[in-house]
Amino acid sequence: LVPSLLQAVLCAAVALALCVGGIGATPAARGAGCRKHVRRVTEYGAVGDGKTLNTAAFARAVADLGRYAGDRGAALVVPAGRWLTGPFNLTSHFTLFLHRGAEILASQ
Ligand SMILES: *[C@@H]1O[C@H](CO)[C@@H](O)[C@H](O)[C@H]1NC(C)=O
């Protein structure tokens, strides 16, 4: 019991250090929580100009990052900008991280 308790405490401490300290992590990655895989929505072709419709880019990103549900999950970082989109579904073990200055605009 004692070794396994110690092991659990050590694991929690390491996880906390990784999440909070974020070895080499950018503020966006730290904000994205403890997700192992972090991508920007621009990598999927999204444009944050307030005019481009980004529904397909968000859907592609969520579908792609959903592959990592069993591997500590994924985060999609939305940088500062105005991101017009229609509806898209989220998935499990997934963080949608809006950077300071990021706005999601719902299309009509
Ligand atoms: C989201 O998922 C629900 C349930 O599967 C589905 O009915 C809906 O059409 C999906 N919406 C989009 C935008 O994919």
PDB file of N, CA and C and ligand atoms in Angstrom:
ATOM      1  N   LEU A   1       0.843  -1.209   0.000  1.00  0.00           N
ATOM      2  CA  LEU A   1       0.000   0.000   0.000  1.00  0.00           C
ATOM      3  C   LEU A   1       0.870   1.247   0.000  1.00  0.00           C
ATOM      4  N   VAL A   2       1.874   1.261   0.894  1.00  0.00           N
ATOM      5  CA  VAL A   2       2.706   2.473   1.008  1.00  0.00           C
ATOM      6  C   VAL A   2       3.463   2.772  -0.294  1.00  0.00           C
ATOM      7  N   PRO A   3       4.128   1.755  -0.896  1.00  0.00           N
ATOM      8  CA  PRO A   3       4.830   2.080  -2.153  1.00  0.00           C
ATOM      9  C   PRO A   3       3.878   2.582  -3.233  1.00  0.00           C
ATOM     10  N   SER A   4       2.679   1.994  -3.316  1.00  0.00           N
ATOM     11  CA  SER A   4       1.786   2.429  -4.388  1.00  0.00           C
ATOM     12  C   SER A   4       1.247   3.832  -4.112  1.00  0.00           C
ATOM     13  N   LEU A   5       1.066   4.148  -2.814  1.00  0.00           N
ATOM     14  CA  LEU A   5       0.615   5.503  -2.460  1.00  0.00           C
ATOM     15  C   LEU A   5       1.703   6.514  -2.815  1.00  0.00           C
ATOM     16  N   LEU A   6       2.940   6.149  -2.472  1.00  0.00           N
ATOM     17  CA  LEU A   6       4.078   7.016  -2.774  1.00  0.00           C
ATOM     18  C   LEU A   6       4.181   7.232  -4.284  1.00  0.00           C
ATOM     19  N   GLN A   7       3.987   6.121  -5.003  1.00  0.00           N
ATOM     20  CA  GLN A   7       4.060   6.191  -6.455  1.00  0.00           C
ATOM     21  C   GLN A   7       2.973   7.137  -7.005  1.00  0.00           C
ATOM     22  N   ALA A   8       1.783   7.023  -6.441  1.00  0.00           N
ATOM     23  CA  ALA A   8       0.674   7.877  -6.895  1.00  0.00           C
ATOM     24  C   ALA A   8       0.977   9.346  -6.630  1.00  0.00           C
ATOM     25  N   VAL A   9       1.538   9.620  -5.445  1.00  0.00           N
ATOM     26  CA  VAL A   9       1.866  11.010  -5.091  1.00  0.00           C
ATOM     27  C   VAL A   9       2.953  11.534  -6.024  1.00  0.00           C
ATOM     28  N   LEU A  10       3.954  10.703  -6.295  1.00  0.00           N
ATOM     29  CA  LEU A  10       5.036  11.121  -7.195  1.00  0.00           C
ATOM     30  C   LEU A  10       4.501  11.392  -8.594  1.00  0.00           C
ATOM     31  N   CYS A  11       3.613  10.515  -9.054  1.00  0.00           N
ATOM     32  CA  CYS A  11       3.036  10.694 -10.385  1.00  0.00           C
ATOM     33  C   CYS A  11       2.258  11.994 -10.458  1.00  0.00           C
ATOM     34  N   ALA A  12       1.480  12.277  -9.414  1.00  0.00           N
ATOM     35  CA  ALA A  12       0.689  13.504  -9.387  1.00  0.00           C
ATOM     36  C   ALA A  12       1.616  14.718  -9.395  1.00  0.00           C
ATOM     37  N   ALA A  13       2.708  14.638  -8.631  1.00  0.00           N
ATOM     38  CA  ALA A  13       3.649  15.762  -8.558  1.00  0.00           C
ATOM     39  C   ALA A  13       4.301  15.988  -9.916  1.00  0.00           C
ATOM     40  N   VAL A  14       4.665  14.908 -10.588  1.00  0.00           N
ATOM     41  CA  VAL A  14       5.296  15.024 -11.907  1.00  0.00           C
ATOM     42  C   VAL A  14       4.307  15.615 -12.905  1.00  0.00           C
ATOM     43  N   ALA A  15       3.065  15.122 -12.853  1.00  0.00           N
ATOM     44  CA  ALA A  15       2.041  15.623 -13.777  1.00  0.00           C
ATOM     45  C   ALA A  15       1.819  17.110 -13.549  1.00  0.00           C
ATOM     46  N   LEU A  16       1.772  17.522 -12.275  1.00  0.00           N
ATOM     47  CA  LEU A  16       1.564  18.930 -11.945  1.00  0.00           C
ATOM     48  C   LEU A  16       2.730  19.763 -12.459  1.00  0.00           C
ATOM     49  N   ALA A  17       3.952  19.268 -12.253  1.00  0.00           N
ATOM     50  CA  ALA A  17       5.136  19.999 -12.701  1.00  0.00           C
ATOM     51  C   ALA A  17       5.107  20.149 -14.217  1.00  0.00           C
ATOM     52  N   LEU A  18       4.704  19.102 -14.915  1.00  0.00           N
ATOM     53  CA  LEU A  18       4.663  19.152 -16.382  1.00  0.00           C
ATOM     54  C   LEU A  18       3.614  20.137 -16.861  1.00  0.00           C
ATOM     55  N   CYS A  19       2.463  20.162 -16.178  1.00  0.00           N
ATOM     56  CA  CYS A  19       1.377  21.027 -16.614  1.00  0.00           C
ATOM     57  C   CYS A  19       1.654  22.482 -16.265  1.00  0.00           C
ATOM     58  N   VAL A  20       2.082  22.722 -15.031  1.00  0.00           N
ATOM     59  CA  VAL A  20       2.269  24.096 -14.571  1.00  0.00           C
ATOM     60  C   VAL A  20       3.584  24.655 -15.085  1.00  0.00           C
ATOM     61  N   GLY A  21       4.655  23.843 -14.944  1.00  0.00           N
ATOM     62  CA  GLY A  21       5.971  24.283 -15.398  1.00  0.00           C
ATOM     63  C   GLY A  21       6.027  24.285 -16.901  1.00  0.00           C
ATOM     64  N   GLY A  22       5.451  23.264 -17.484  1.00  0.00           N
ATOM     65  CA  GLY A  22       5.377  23.166 -18.933  1.00  0.00           C
ATOM     66  C   GLY A  22       6.719  23.277 -19.620  1.00  0.00           C
ATOM     67  N   ILE A  23       7.613  22.344 -19.325  1.00  0.00           N
ATOM     68  CA  ILE A  23       8.942  22.290 -19.942  1.00  0.00           C
ATOM     69  C   ILE A  23       8.938  22.899 -21.347  1.00  0.00           C
ATOM     70  N   GLY A  24       9.445  24.119 -21.457  1.00  0.00           N
ATOM     71  CA  GLY A  24       9.551  24.771 -22.757  1.00  0.00           C
ATOM     72  C   GLY A  24       8.212  25.151 -23.367  1.00  0.00           C
ATOM     73  N   ALA A  25       7.164  25.077 -22.585  1.00  0.00           N
ATOM     74  CA  ALA A  25       5.828  25.326 -23.156  1.00  0.00           C
ATOM     75  C   ALA A  25       5.574  26.821 -23.334  1.00  0.00           C
ATOM     76  N   THR A  26       4.883  27.162 -24.395  1.00  0.00           N
ATOM     77  CA  THR A  26       4.459  28.543 -24.617  1.00  0.00           C
ATOM     78  C   THR A  26       3.262  28.801 -23.707  1.00  0.00           C
ATOM     79  N   PRO A  27       2.934  30.073 -23.442  1.00  0.00           N
ATOM     80  CA  PRO A  27       1.744  30.341 -22.616  1.00  0.00           C
ATOM     81  C   PRO A  27       0.500  29.672 -23.186  1.00  0.00           C
ATOM     82  N   ALA A  28       0.385  29.659 -24.527  1.00  0.00           N
ATOM     83  CA  ALA A  28      -0.801  29.043 -25.137  1.00  0.00           C
ATOM     84  C   ALA A  28      -0.851  27.556 -24.827  1.00  0.00           C
ATOM     85  N   ALA A  29       0.304  26.904 -24.904  1.00  0.00           N
ATOM     86  CA  ALA A  29       0.337  25.465 -24.643  1.00  0.00           C
ATOM     87  C   ALA A  29       0.019  25.195 -23.177  1.00  0.00           C
ATOM     88  N   ARG A  30       0.525  26.055 -22.269  1.00  0.00           N
ATOM     89  CA  ARG A  30       0.214  25.862 -20.847  1.00  0.00           C
ATOM     90  C   ARG A  30      -1.272  26.050 -20.622  1.00  0.00           C
ATOM     91  N   GLY A  31      -1.845  27.074 -21.264  1.00  0.00           N
ATOM     92  CA  GLY A  31      -3.278  27.328 -21.133  1.00  0.00           C
ATOM     93  C   GLY A  31      -4.098  26.191 -21.690  1.00  0.00           C
ATOM     94  N   ALA A  32      -3.511  25.477 -22.630  1.00  0.00           N
ATOM     95  CA  ALA A  32      -4.220  24.366 -23.252  1.00  0.00           C
ATOM     96  C   ALA A  32      -4.287  23.171 -22.316  1.00  0.00           C
ATOM     97  N   GLY A  33      -3.758  23.312 -21.086  1.00  0.00           N
ATOM     98  CA  GLY A  33      -3.855  22.251 -20.104  1.00  0.00           C
ATOM     99  C   GLY A  33      -2.792  21.195 -20.323  1.00  0.00           C
ATOM    100  N   CYS A  34      -3.128  19.982 -19.977  1.00  0.00           N
ATOM    101  CA  CYS A  34      -2.138  18.919 -20.011  1.00  0.00           C
ATOM    102  C   CYS A  34      -2.248  18.084 -21.272  1.00  0.00           C
ATOM    103  N   ARG A  35      -2.843  18.624 -22.292  1.00  0.00           N
ATOM    104  CA  ARG A  35      -2.969  17.849 -23.524  1.00  0.00           C
ATOM    105  C   ARG A  35      -1.597  17.645 -24.136  1.00  0.00           C
ATOM    106  N   LYS A  36      -1.379  16.426 -24.613  1.00  0.00           N
ATOM    107  CA  LYS A  36      -0.061  16.095 -25.161  1.00  0.00           C
ATOM    108  C   LYS A  36       0.132  16.693 -26.557  1.00  0.00           C
ATOM    109  N   HIS A  37      -0.963  16.736 -27.312  1.00  0.00           N
ATOM    110  CA  HIS A  37      -0.873  17.188 -28.703  1.00  0.00           C
ATOM    111  C   HIS A  37      -1.549  18.546 -28.831  1.00  0.00           C
ATOM    112  N   VAL A  38      -0.797  19.530 -29.291  1.00  0.00           N
ATOM    113  CA  VAL A  38      -1.320  20.893 -29.391  1.00  0.00           C
ATOM    114  C   VAL A  38      -1.132  21.389 -30.827  1.00  0.00           C
ATOM    115  N   ARG A  39      -2.227  21.856 -31.418  1.00  0.00           N
ATOM    116  CA  ARG A  39      -2.159  22.371 -32.795  1.00  0.00           C
ATOM    117  C   ARG A  39      -2.896  23.705 -32.840  1.00  0.00           C
ATOM    118  N   ARG A  40      -2.530  24.517 -33.819  1.00  0.00           N
ATOM    119  CA  ARG A  40      -3.223  25.789 -34.054  1.00  0.00           C
ATOM    120  C   ARG A  40      -4.236  25.588 -35.162  1.00  0.00           C
ATOM    121  N   VAL A  41      -5.336  26.289 -35.076  1.00  0.00           N
ATOM    122  CA  VAL A  41      -6.400  26.135 -36.072  1.00  0.00           C
ATOM    123  C   VAL A  41      -5.924  26.605 -37.457  1.00  0.00           C
ATOM    124  N   THR A  42      -4.928  27.475 -37.476  1.00  0.00           N
ATOM    125  CA  THR A  42      -4.382  27.945 -38.757  1.00  0.00           C
ATOM    126  C   THR A  42      -3.693  26.811 -39.518  1.00  0.00           C
ATOM    127  N   GLU A  43      -3.227  25.782 -38.782  1.00  0.00           N
ATOM    128  CA  GLU A  43      -2.597  24.630 -39.439  1.00  0.00           C
ATOM    129  C   GLU A  43      -3.616  23.850 -40.274  1.00  0.00           C
ATOM    130  N   TYR A  44      -4.900  24.120 -40.009  1.00  0.00           N
ATOM    131  CA  TYR A  44      -5.958  23.431 -40.756  1.00  0.00           C
ATOM    132  C   TYR A  44      -6.606  24.373 -41.767  1.00  0.00           C
ATOM    133  N   GLY A  45      -5.961  25.497 -42.002  1.00  0.00           N
ATOM    134  CA  GLY A  45      -6.414  26.400 -43.051  1.00  0.00           C
ATOM    135  C   GLY A  45      -7.359  27.505 -42.603  1.00  0.00           C
ATOM    136  N   ALA A  46      -7.575  27.653 -41.309  1.00  0.00           N
ATOM    137  CA  ALA A  46      -8.487  28.695 -40.841  1.00  0.00           C
ATOM    138  C   ALA A  46      -7.835  30.083 -40.972  1.00  0.00           C
ATOM    139  N   VAL A  47      -8.670  31.074 -41.202  1.00  0.00           N
ATOM    140  CA  VAL A  47      -8.207  32.459 -41.337  1.00  0.00           C
ATOM    141  C   VAL A  47      -9.050  33.318 -40.389  1.00  0.00           C
ATOM    142  N   GLY A  48      -8.394  34.063 -39.517  1.00  0.00           N
ATOM    143  CA  GLY A  48      -9.098  34.839 -38.491  1.00  0.00           C
ATOM    144  C   GLY A  48      -9.328  36.279 -38.884  1.00  0.00           C
ATOM    145  N   ASP A  49      -9.929  36.478 -40.062  1.00  0.00           N
ATOM    146  CA  ASP A  49     -10.147  37.838 -40.559  1.00  0.00           C
ATOM    147  C   ASP A  49     -11.587  38.314 -40.362  1.00  0.00           C
ATOM    148  N   GLY A  50     -12.415  37.494 -39.732  1.00  0.00           N
ATOM    149  CA  GLY A  50     -13.807  37.885 -39.505  1.00  0.00           C
ATOM    150  C   GLY A  50     -14.700  37.703 -40.723  1.00  0.00           C
ATOM    151  N   LYS A  51     -14.111  37.280 -41.866  1.00  0.00           N
ATOM    152  CA  LYS A  51     -14.888  37.154 -43.115  1.00  0.00           C
ATOM    153  C   LYS A  51     -14.846  35.738 -43.673  1.00  0.00           C
ATOM    154  N   THR A  52     -13.690  35.103 -43.559  1.00  0.00           N
ATOM    155  CA  THR A  52     -13.537  33.750 -44.102  1.00  0.00           C
ATOM    156  C   THR A  52     -14.355  32.765 -43.269  1.00  0.00           C
ATOM    157  N   LEU A  53     -15.114  31.904 -43.945  1.00  0.00           N
ATOM    158  CA  LEU A  53     -15.902  30.904 -43.222  1.00  0.00           C
ATOM    159  C   LEU A  53     -14.995  29.702 -42.898  1.00  0.00           C
ATOM    160  N   ASN A  54     -14.826  29.413 -41.609  1.00  0.00           N
ATOM    161  CA  ASN A  54     -13.852  28.423 -41.156  1.00  0.00           C
ATOM    162  C   ASN A  54     -14.460  27.101 -40.702  1.00  0.00           C
ATOM    163  N   THR A  55     -15.712  26.869 -41.012  1.00  0.00           N
ATOM    164  CA  THR A  55     -16.389  25.662 -40.528  1.00  0.00           C
ATOM    165  C   THR A  55     -15.612  24.388 -40.884  1.00  0.00           C
ATOM    166  N   ALA A  56     -15.186  24.282 -42.145  1.00  0.00           N
ATOM    167  CA  ALA A  56     -14.490  23.074 -42.588  1.00  0.00           C
ATOM    168  C   ALA A  56     -13.150  22.923 -41.868  1.00  0.00           C
ATOM    169  N   ALA A  57     -12.458  24.044 -41.643  1.00  0.00           N
ATOM    170  CA  ALA A  57     -11.163  23.982 -40.954  1.00  0.00           C
ATOM    171  C   ALA A  57     -11.337  23.493 -39.516  1.00  0.00           C
ATOM    172  N   PHE A  58     -12.348  24.018 -38.800  1.00  0.00           N
ATOM    173  CA  PHE A  58     -12.595  23.562 -37.420  1.00  0.00           C
ATOM    174  C   PHE A  58     -12.970  22.080 -37.423  1.00  0.00           C
ATOM    175  N   ALA A  59     -13.822  21.684 -38.359  1.00  0.00           N
ATOM    176  CA  ALA A  59     -14.255  20.279 -38.416  1.00  0.00           C
ATOM    177  C   ALA A  59     -13.064  19.364 -38.720  1.00  0.00           C
ATOM    178  N   ARG A  60     -12.200  19.783 -39.643  1.00  0.00           N
ATOM    179  CA  ARG A  60     -10.998  18.996 -39.965  1.00  0.00           C
ATOM    180  C   ARG A  60     -10.100  18.876 -38.738  1.00  0.00           C
ATOM    181  N   ALA A  61      -9.920  19.988 -38.032  1.00  0.00           N
ATOM    182  CA  ALA A  61      -9.049  20.002 -36.860  1.00  0.00           C
ATOM    183  C   ALA A  61      -9.569  19.049 -35.782  1.00  0.00           C
ATOM    184  N   VAL A  62     -10.869  19.131 -35.493  1.00  0.00           N
ATOM    185  CA  VAL A  62     -11.439  18.278 -34.436  1.00  0.00           C
ATOM    186  C   VAL A  62     -11.345  16.806 -34.845  1.00  0.00           C
ATOM    187  N   ALA A  63     -11.620  16.519 -36.121  1.00  0.00           N
ATOM    188  CA  ALA A  63     -11.545  15.133 -36.589  1.00  0.00           C
ATOM    189  C   ALA A  63     -10.110  14.623 -36.485  1.00  0.00           C
ATOM    190  N   ASP A  64      -9.151  15.449 -36.868  1.00  0.00           N
ATOM    191  CA  ASP A  64      -7.744  15.050 -36.817  1.00  0.00           C
ATOM    192  C   ASP A  64      -7.300  14.835 -35.369  1.00  0.00           C
ATOM    193  N   LEU A  65      -7.614  15.790 -34.493  1.00  0.00           N
ATOM    194  CA  LEU A  65      -7.124  15.723 -33.109  1.00  0.00           C
ATOM    195  C   LEU A  65      -7.862  14.666 -32.294  1.00  0.00           C
ATOM    196  N   GLY A  66      -9.036  14.261 -32.753  1.00  0.00           N
ATOM    197  CA  GLY A  66      -9.773  13.194 -32.080  1.00  0.00           C
ATOM    198  C   GLY A  66      -9.002  11.879 -32.064  1.00  0.00           C
ATOM    199  N   ARG A  67      -8.044  11.743 -32.973  1.00  0.00           N
ATOM    200  CA  ARG A  67      -7.204  10.534 -33.016  1.00  0.00           C
ATOM    201  C   ARG A  67      -6.397  10.373 -31.734  1.00  0.00           C
ATOM    202  N   TYR A  68      -6.176  11.468 -30.992  1.00  0.00           N
ATOM    203  CA  TYR A  68      -5.294  11.432 -29.827  1.00  0.00           C
ATOM    204  C   TYR A  68      -6.032  11.242 -28.509  1.00  0.00           C
ATOM    205  N   ALA A  69      -7.332  10.912 -28.576  1.00  0.00           N
ATOM    206  CA  ALA A  69      -8.120  10.755 -27.346  1.00  0.00           C
ATOM    207  C   ALA A  69      -7.476   9.750 -26.399  1.00  0.00           C
ATOM    208  N   GLY A  70      -6.905   8.694 -26.925  1.00  0.00           N
ATOM    209  CA  GLY A  70      -6.299   7.662 -26.084  1.00  0.00           C
ATOM    210  C   GLY A  70      -4.851   7.941 -25.735  1.00  0.00           C
ATOM    211  N   ASP A  71      -4.346   9.096 -26.130  1.00  0.00           N
ATOM    212  CA  ASP A  71      -2.929   9.417 -25.910  1.00  0.00           C
ATOM    213  C   ASP A  71      -2.817  10.794 -25.268  1.00  0.00           C
ATOM    214  N   ARG A  72      -3.451  10.947 -24.094  1.00  0.00           N
ATOM    215  CA  ARG A  72      -3.451  12.179 -23.298  1.00  0.00           C
ATOM    216  C   ARG A  72      -4.105  13.353 -24.003  1.00  0.00           C
ATOM    217  N   GLY A  73      -4.860  13.098 -25.050  1.00  0.00           N
ATOM    218  CA  GLY A  73      -5.720  14.110 -25.628  1.00  0.00           C
ATOM    219  C   GLY A  73      -5.001  15.190 -26.422  1.00  0.00           C
ATOM    220  N   ALA A  74      -5.793  16.135 -26.894  1.00  0.00           N
ATOM    221  CA  ALA A  74      -5.261  17.178 -27.756  1.00  0.00           C
ATOM    222  C   ALA A  74      -5.939  18.502 -27.462  1.00  0.00           C
ATOM    223  N   ALA A  75      -5.245  19.569 -27.810  1.00  0.00           N
ATOM    224  CA  ALA A  75      -5.808  20.911 -27.687  1.00  0.00           C
ATOM    225  C   ALA A  75      -5.706  21.620 -29.027  1.00  0.00           C
ATOM    226  N   LEU A  76      -6.747  22.344 -29.360  1.00  0.00           N
ATOM    227  CA  LEU A  76      -6.743  23.176 -30.559  1.00  0.00           C
ATOM    228  C   LEU A  76      -6.665  24.629 -30.096  1.00  0.00           C
ATOM    229  N   VAL A  77      -5.582  25.288 -30.444  1.00  0.00           N
ATOM    230  CA  VAL A  77      -5.375  26.679 -30.040  1.00  0.00           C
ATOM    231  C   VAL A  77      -5.924  27.597 -31.126  1.00  0.00           C
ATOM    232  N   VAL A  78      -6.786  28.529 -30.692  1.00  0.00           N
ATOM    233  CA  VAL A  78      -7.326  29.543 -31.599  1.00  0.00           C
ATOM    234  C   VAL A  78      -6.619  30.858 -31.257  1.00  0.00           C
ATOM    235  N   PRO A  79      -5.752  31.329 -32.139  1.00  0.00           N
ATOM    236  CA  PRO A  79      -4.996  32.555 -31.843  1.00  0.00           C
ATOM    237  C   PRO A  79      -5.896  33.794 -31.865  1.00  0.00           C
ATOM    238  N   ALA A  80      -5.358  34.920 -31.467  1.00  0.00           N
ATOM    239  CA  ALA A  80      -6.104  36.173 -31.506  1.00  0.00           C
ATOM    240  C   ALA A  80      -6.617  36.405 -32.921  1.00  0.00           C
ATOM    241  N   GLY A  81      -7.843  36.862 -33.031  1.00  0.00           N
ATOM    242  CA  GLY A  81      -8.441  37.108 -34.341  1.00  0.00           C
ATOM    243  C   GLY A  81      -9.932  36.905 -34.244  1.00  0.00           C
ATOM    244  N   ARG A  82     -10.617  37.078 -35.386  1.00  0.00           N
ATOM    245  CA  ARG A  82     -12.069  36.896 -35.436  1.00  0.00           C
ATOM    246  C   ARG A  82     -12.332  35.740 -36.372  1.00  0.00           C
ATOM    247  N   TRP A  83     -12.860  34.652 -35.795  1.00  0.00           N
ATOM    248  CA  TRP A  83     -12.960  33.380 -36.500  1.00  0.00           C
ATOM    249  C   TRP A  83     -14.425  33.066 -36.786  1.00  0.00           C
ATOM    250  N   LEU A  84     -14.826  33.291 -38.029  1.00  0.00           N
ATOM    251  CA  LEU A  84     -16.213  33.035 -38.432  1.00  0.00           C
ATOM    252  C   LEU A  84     -16.386  31.539 -38.700  1.00  0.00           C
ATOM    253  N   THR A  85     -17.429  30.956 -38.122  1.00  0.00           N
ATOM    254  CA  THR A  85     -17.660  29.523 -38.343  1.00  0.00           C
ATOM    255  C   THR A  85     -19.132  29.163 -38.195  1.00  0.00           C
ATOM    256  N   GLY A  86     -19.524  28.111 -38.886  1.00  0.00           N
ATOM    257  CA  GLY A  86     -20.808  27.477 -38.640  1.00  0.00           C
ATOM    258  C   GLY A  86     -20.616  26.465 -37.526  1.00  0.00           C
ATOM    259  N   PRO A  87     -21.652  25.685 -37.204  1.00  0.00           N
ATOM    260  CA  PRO A  87     -21.534  24.723 -36.108  1.00  0.00           C
ATOM    261  C   PRO A  87     -20.554  23.598 -36.421  1.00  0.00           C
ATOM    262  N   PHE A  88     -19.862  23.179 -35.371  1.00  0.00           N
ATOM    263  CA  PHE A  88     -19.013  21.985 -35.475  1.00  0.00           C
ATOM    264  C   PHE A  88     -19.054  21.292 -34.129  1.00  0.00           C
ATOM    265  N   ASN A  89     -18.861  19.988 -34.122  1.00  0.00           N
ATOM    266  CA  ASN A  89     -18.906  19.217 -32.878  1.00  0.00           C
ATOM    267  C   ASN A  89     -17.520  19.090 -32.262  1.00  0.00           C
ATOM    268  N   LEU A  90     -17.484  19.060 -30.944  1.00  0.00           N
ATOM    269  CA  LEU A  90     -16.229  18.786 -30.241  1.00  0.00           C
ATOM    270  C   LEU A  90     -16.116  17.283 -30.041  1.00  0.00           C
ATOM    271  N   THR A  91     -15.023  16.844 -29.447  1.00  0.00           N
ATOM    272  CA  THR A  91     -14.832  15.416 -29.208  1.00  0.00           C
ATOM    273  C   THR A  91     -14.286  15.210 -27.798  1.00  0.00           C
ATOM    274  N   SER A  92     -14.068  13.964 -27.410  1.00  0.00           N
ATOM    275  CA  SER A  92     -13.590  13.667 -26.053  1.00  0.00           C
ATOM    276  C   SER A  92     -12.095  13.950 -25.914  1.00  0.00           C
ATOM    277  N   HIS A  93     -11.683  14.196 -24.674  1.00  0.00           N
ATOM    278  CA  HIS A  93     -10.256  14.419 -24.369  1.00  0.00           C
ATOM    279  C   HIS A  93      -9.690  15.510 -25.276  1.00  0.00           C
ATOM    280  N   PHE A  94     -10.434  16.587 -25.369  1.00  0.00           N
ATOM    281  CA  PHE A  94     -10.113  17.654 -26.315  1.00  0.00           C
ATOM    282  C   PHE A  94     -10.363  19.000 -25.650  1.00  0.00           C
ATOM    283  N   THR A  95      -9.431  19.924 -25.830  1.00  0.00           N
ATOM    284  CA  THR A  95      -9.579  21.279 -25.297  1.00  0.00           C
ATOM    285  C   THR A  95      -9.613  22.266 -26.456  1.00  0.00           C
ATOM    286  N   LEU A  96     -10.635  23.091 -26.488  1.00  0.00           N
ATOM    287  CA  LEU A  96     -10.672  24.194 -27.446  1.00  0.00           C
ATOM    288  C   LEU A  96     -10.172  25.407 -26.689  1.00  0.00           C
ATOM    289  N   PHE A  97      -8.954  25.837 -26.987  1.00  0.00           N
ATOM    290  CA  PHE A  97      -8.310  26.915 -26.237  1.00  0.00           C
ATOM    291  C   PHE A  97      -8.349  28.218 -27.032  1.00  0.00           C
ATOM    292  N   LEU A  98      -9.046  29.215 -26.479  1.00  0.00           N
ATOM    293  CA  LEU A  98      -9.106  30.525 -27.132  1.00  0.00           C
ATOM    294  C   LEU A  98      -8.046  31.426 -26.519  1.00  0.00           C
ATOM    295  N   HIS A  99      -7.124  31.853 -27.335  1.00  0.00           N
ATOM    296  CA  HIS A  99      -6.077  32.761 -26.891  1.00  0.00           C
ATOM    297  C   HIS A  99      -6.706  34.110 -26.568  1.00  0.00           C
ATOM    298  N   ARG A 100      -6.036  34.900 -25.726  1.00  0.00           N
ATOM    299  CA  ARG A 100      -6.513  36.258 -25.455  1.00  0.00           C
ATOM    300  C   ARG A 100      -6.699  36.986 -26.798  1.00  0.00           C
ATOM    301  N   GLY A 101      -7.849  37.599 -26.976  1.00  0.00           N
ATOM    302  CA  GLY A 101      -8.091  38.335 -28.226  1.00  0.00           C
ATOM    303  C   GLY A 101      -8.705  37.489 -29.329  1.00  0.00           C
ATOM    304  N   ALA A 102      -8.987  36.211 -29.034  1.00  0.00           N
ATOM    305  CA  ALA A 102      -9.644  35.350 -30.026  1.00  0.00           C
ATOM    306  C   ALA A 102     -11.153  35.429 -29.836  1.00  0.00           C
ATOM    307  N   GLU A 103     -11.872  35.597 -30.937  1.00  0.00           N
ATOM    308  CA  GLU A 103     -13.338  35.618 -30.909  1.00  0.00           C
ATOM    309  C   GLU A 103     -13.858  34.614 -31.919  1.00  0.00           C
ATOM    310  N   ILE A 104     -14.820  33.796 -31.495  1.00  0.00           N
ATOM    311  CA  ILE A 104     -15.489  32.876 -32.421  1.00  0.00           C
ATOM    312  C   ILE A 104     -16.788  33.560 -32.845  1.00  0.00           C
ATOM    313  N   LEU A 105     -16.955  33.764 -34.138  1.00  0.00           N
ATOM    314  CA  LEU A 105     -18.171  34.384 -34.662  1.00  0.00           C
ATOM    315  C   LEU A 105     -19.041  33.306 -35.284  1.00  0.00           C
ATOM    316  N   ALA A 106     -20.314  33.248 -34.869  1.00  0.00           N
ATOM    317  CA  ALA A 106     -21.238  32.270 -35.425  1.00  0.00           C
ATOM    318  C   ALA A 106     -21.829  32.806 -36.722  1.00  0.00           C
ATOM    319  N   SER A 107     -21.746  32.000 -37.772  1.00  0.00           N
ATOM    320  CA  SER A 107     -22.336  32.418 -39.048  1.00  0.00           C
ATOM    321  C   SER A 107     -23.862  32.347 -38.921  1.00  0.00           C
ATOM    322  N   GLN A 108     -24.566  33.062 -39.769  1.00  0.00           N
ATOM    323  CA  GLN A 108     -26.036  33.063 -39.739  1.00  0.00           C
ATOM    324  C   GLN A 108     -26.582  31.771 -40.318  1.00  0.00           C
TER     325      GLN A 108
HETATM  326  C1  LIG B   1     -22.950  16.815 -34.103  1.00  0.00           C
HETATM  327  O1  LIG B   1     -23.258  15.536 -33.602  1.00  0.00           O
HETATM  328  C2  LIG B   1     -24.650  15.266 -33.536  1.00  0.00           C
HETATM  329  C3  LIG B   1     -24.826  13.931 -32.853  1.00  0.00           C
HETATM  330  O2  LIG B   1     -24.093  12.951 -33.508  1.00  0.00           O
HETATM  331  C4  LIG B   1     -25.241  15.321 -34.925  1.00  0.00           C
HETATM  332  O3  LIG B   1     -26.615  15.093 -34.872  1.00  0.00           O
HETATM  333  C5  LIG B   1     -24.964  16.680 -35.539  1.00  0.00           C
HETATM  334  O4  LIG B   1     -25.405  16.705 -36.874  1.00  0.00           O
HETATM  335  C6  LIG B   1     -23.490  16.998 -35.500  1.00  0.00           C
HETATM  336  N1  LIG B   1     -23.305  18.362 -35.944  1.00  0.00           N
HETATM  337  C7  LIG B   1     -22.343  18.696 -36.785  1.00  0.00           C
HETATM  338  C8  LIG B   1     -22.257  20.155 -37.112  1.00  0.00           C
HETATM  339  O5  LIG B   1     -21.559  17.905 -37.262  1.00  0.00           O
END
